[in-house]
XYZ file of C-alpha atoms in Angstrom:
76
model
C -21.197 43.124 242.949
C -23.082 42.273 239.669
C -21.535 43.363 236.676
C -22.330 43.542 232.656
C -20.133 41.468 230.012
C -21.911 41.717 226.607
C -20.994 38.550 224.916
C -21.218 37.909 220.802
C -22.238 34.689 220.428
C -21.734 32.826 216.974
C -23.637 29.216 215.866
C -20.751 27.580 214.435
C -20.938 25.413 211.015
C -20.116 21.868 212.901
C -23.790 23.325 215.856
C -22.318 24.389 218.571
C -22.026 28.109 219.783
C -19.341 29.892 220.317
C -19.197 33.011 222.538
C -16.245 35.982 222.972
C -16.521 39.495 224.797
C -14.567 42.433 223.676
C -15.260 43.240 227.344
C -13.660 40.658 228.471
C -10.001 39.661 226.375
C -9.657 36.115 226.641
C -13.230 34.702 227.503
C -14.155 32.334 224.921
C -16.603 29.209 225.671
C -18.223 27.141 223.471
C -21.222 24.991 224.294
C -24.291 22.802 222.480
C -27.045 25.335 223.154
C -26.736 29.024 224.039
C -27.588 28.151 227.618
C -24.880 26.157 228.112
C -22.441 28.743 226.066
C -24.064 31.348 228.262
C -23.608 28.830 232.185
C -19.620 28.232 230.378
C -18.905 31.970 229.804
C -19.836 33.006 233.298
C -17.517 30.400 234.329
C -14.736 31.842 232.355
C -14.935 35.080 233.032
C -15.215 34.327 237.023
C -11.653 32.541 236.482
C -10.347 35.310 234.523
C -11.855 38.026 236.388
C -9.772 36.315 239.916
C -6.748 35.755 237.693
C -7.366 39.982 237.061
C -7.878 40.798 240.629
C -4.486 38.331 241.630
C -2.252 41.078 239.601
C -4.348 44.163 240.905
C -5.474 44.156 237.194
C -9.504 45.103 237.225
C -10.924 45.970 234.206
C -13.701 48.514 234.135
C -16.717 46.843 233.640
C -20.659 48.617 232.781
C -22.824 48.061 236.381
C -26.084 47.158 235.665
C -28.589 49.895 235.520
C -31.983 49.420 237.680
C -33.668 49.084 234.162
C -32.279 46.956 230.851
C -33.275 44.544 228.577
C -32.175 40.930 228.678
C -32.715 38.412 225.801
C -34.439 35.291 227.565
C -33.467 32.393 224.963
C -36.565 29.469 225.814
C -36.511 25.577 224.354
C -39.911 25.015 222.795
């Protein structure tokens, strides 16, 4: 089941990115390009979202509606 983490994502002094969630405590990932921040945070929060489900711990997390916007980030 598909589920919504909104992510802040920061450009860091040194170029990289840098993404947290307050939906998600603990999920931080840092990448070159927001892509790759973006591909790393999903990878985080799957691993923190089994580590969750291990200890019967689910947080409550928004479901997608059948409509929402989605910020497409494109290389040019």
């Amino acid at each position: 089941m598909e589920r919504l983490i909104n992510l802040t994502i920061e450009k860091l002094p040194e170029g990289y990115y840098l993404a947290v969630s307050d939906d998600l405590p603990g999920l931080v990932a840092q990448g070159k390009t927001i892509s790759e921040t973006i591909v790393i945070a999903n990878d985080v929060a799957q691993k923190i979202l089994e580590s969750m489900a291990e200890k019967n711990q689910i947080p409550s997390l928004l479901i997608p509606a059948d409509n929402f916007s989605y910020p497409l980030v494109i290389n040019q």
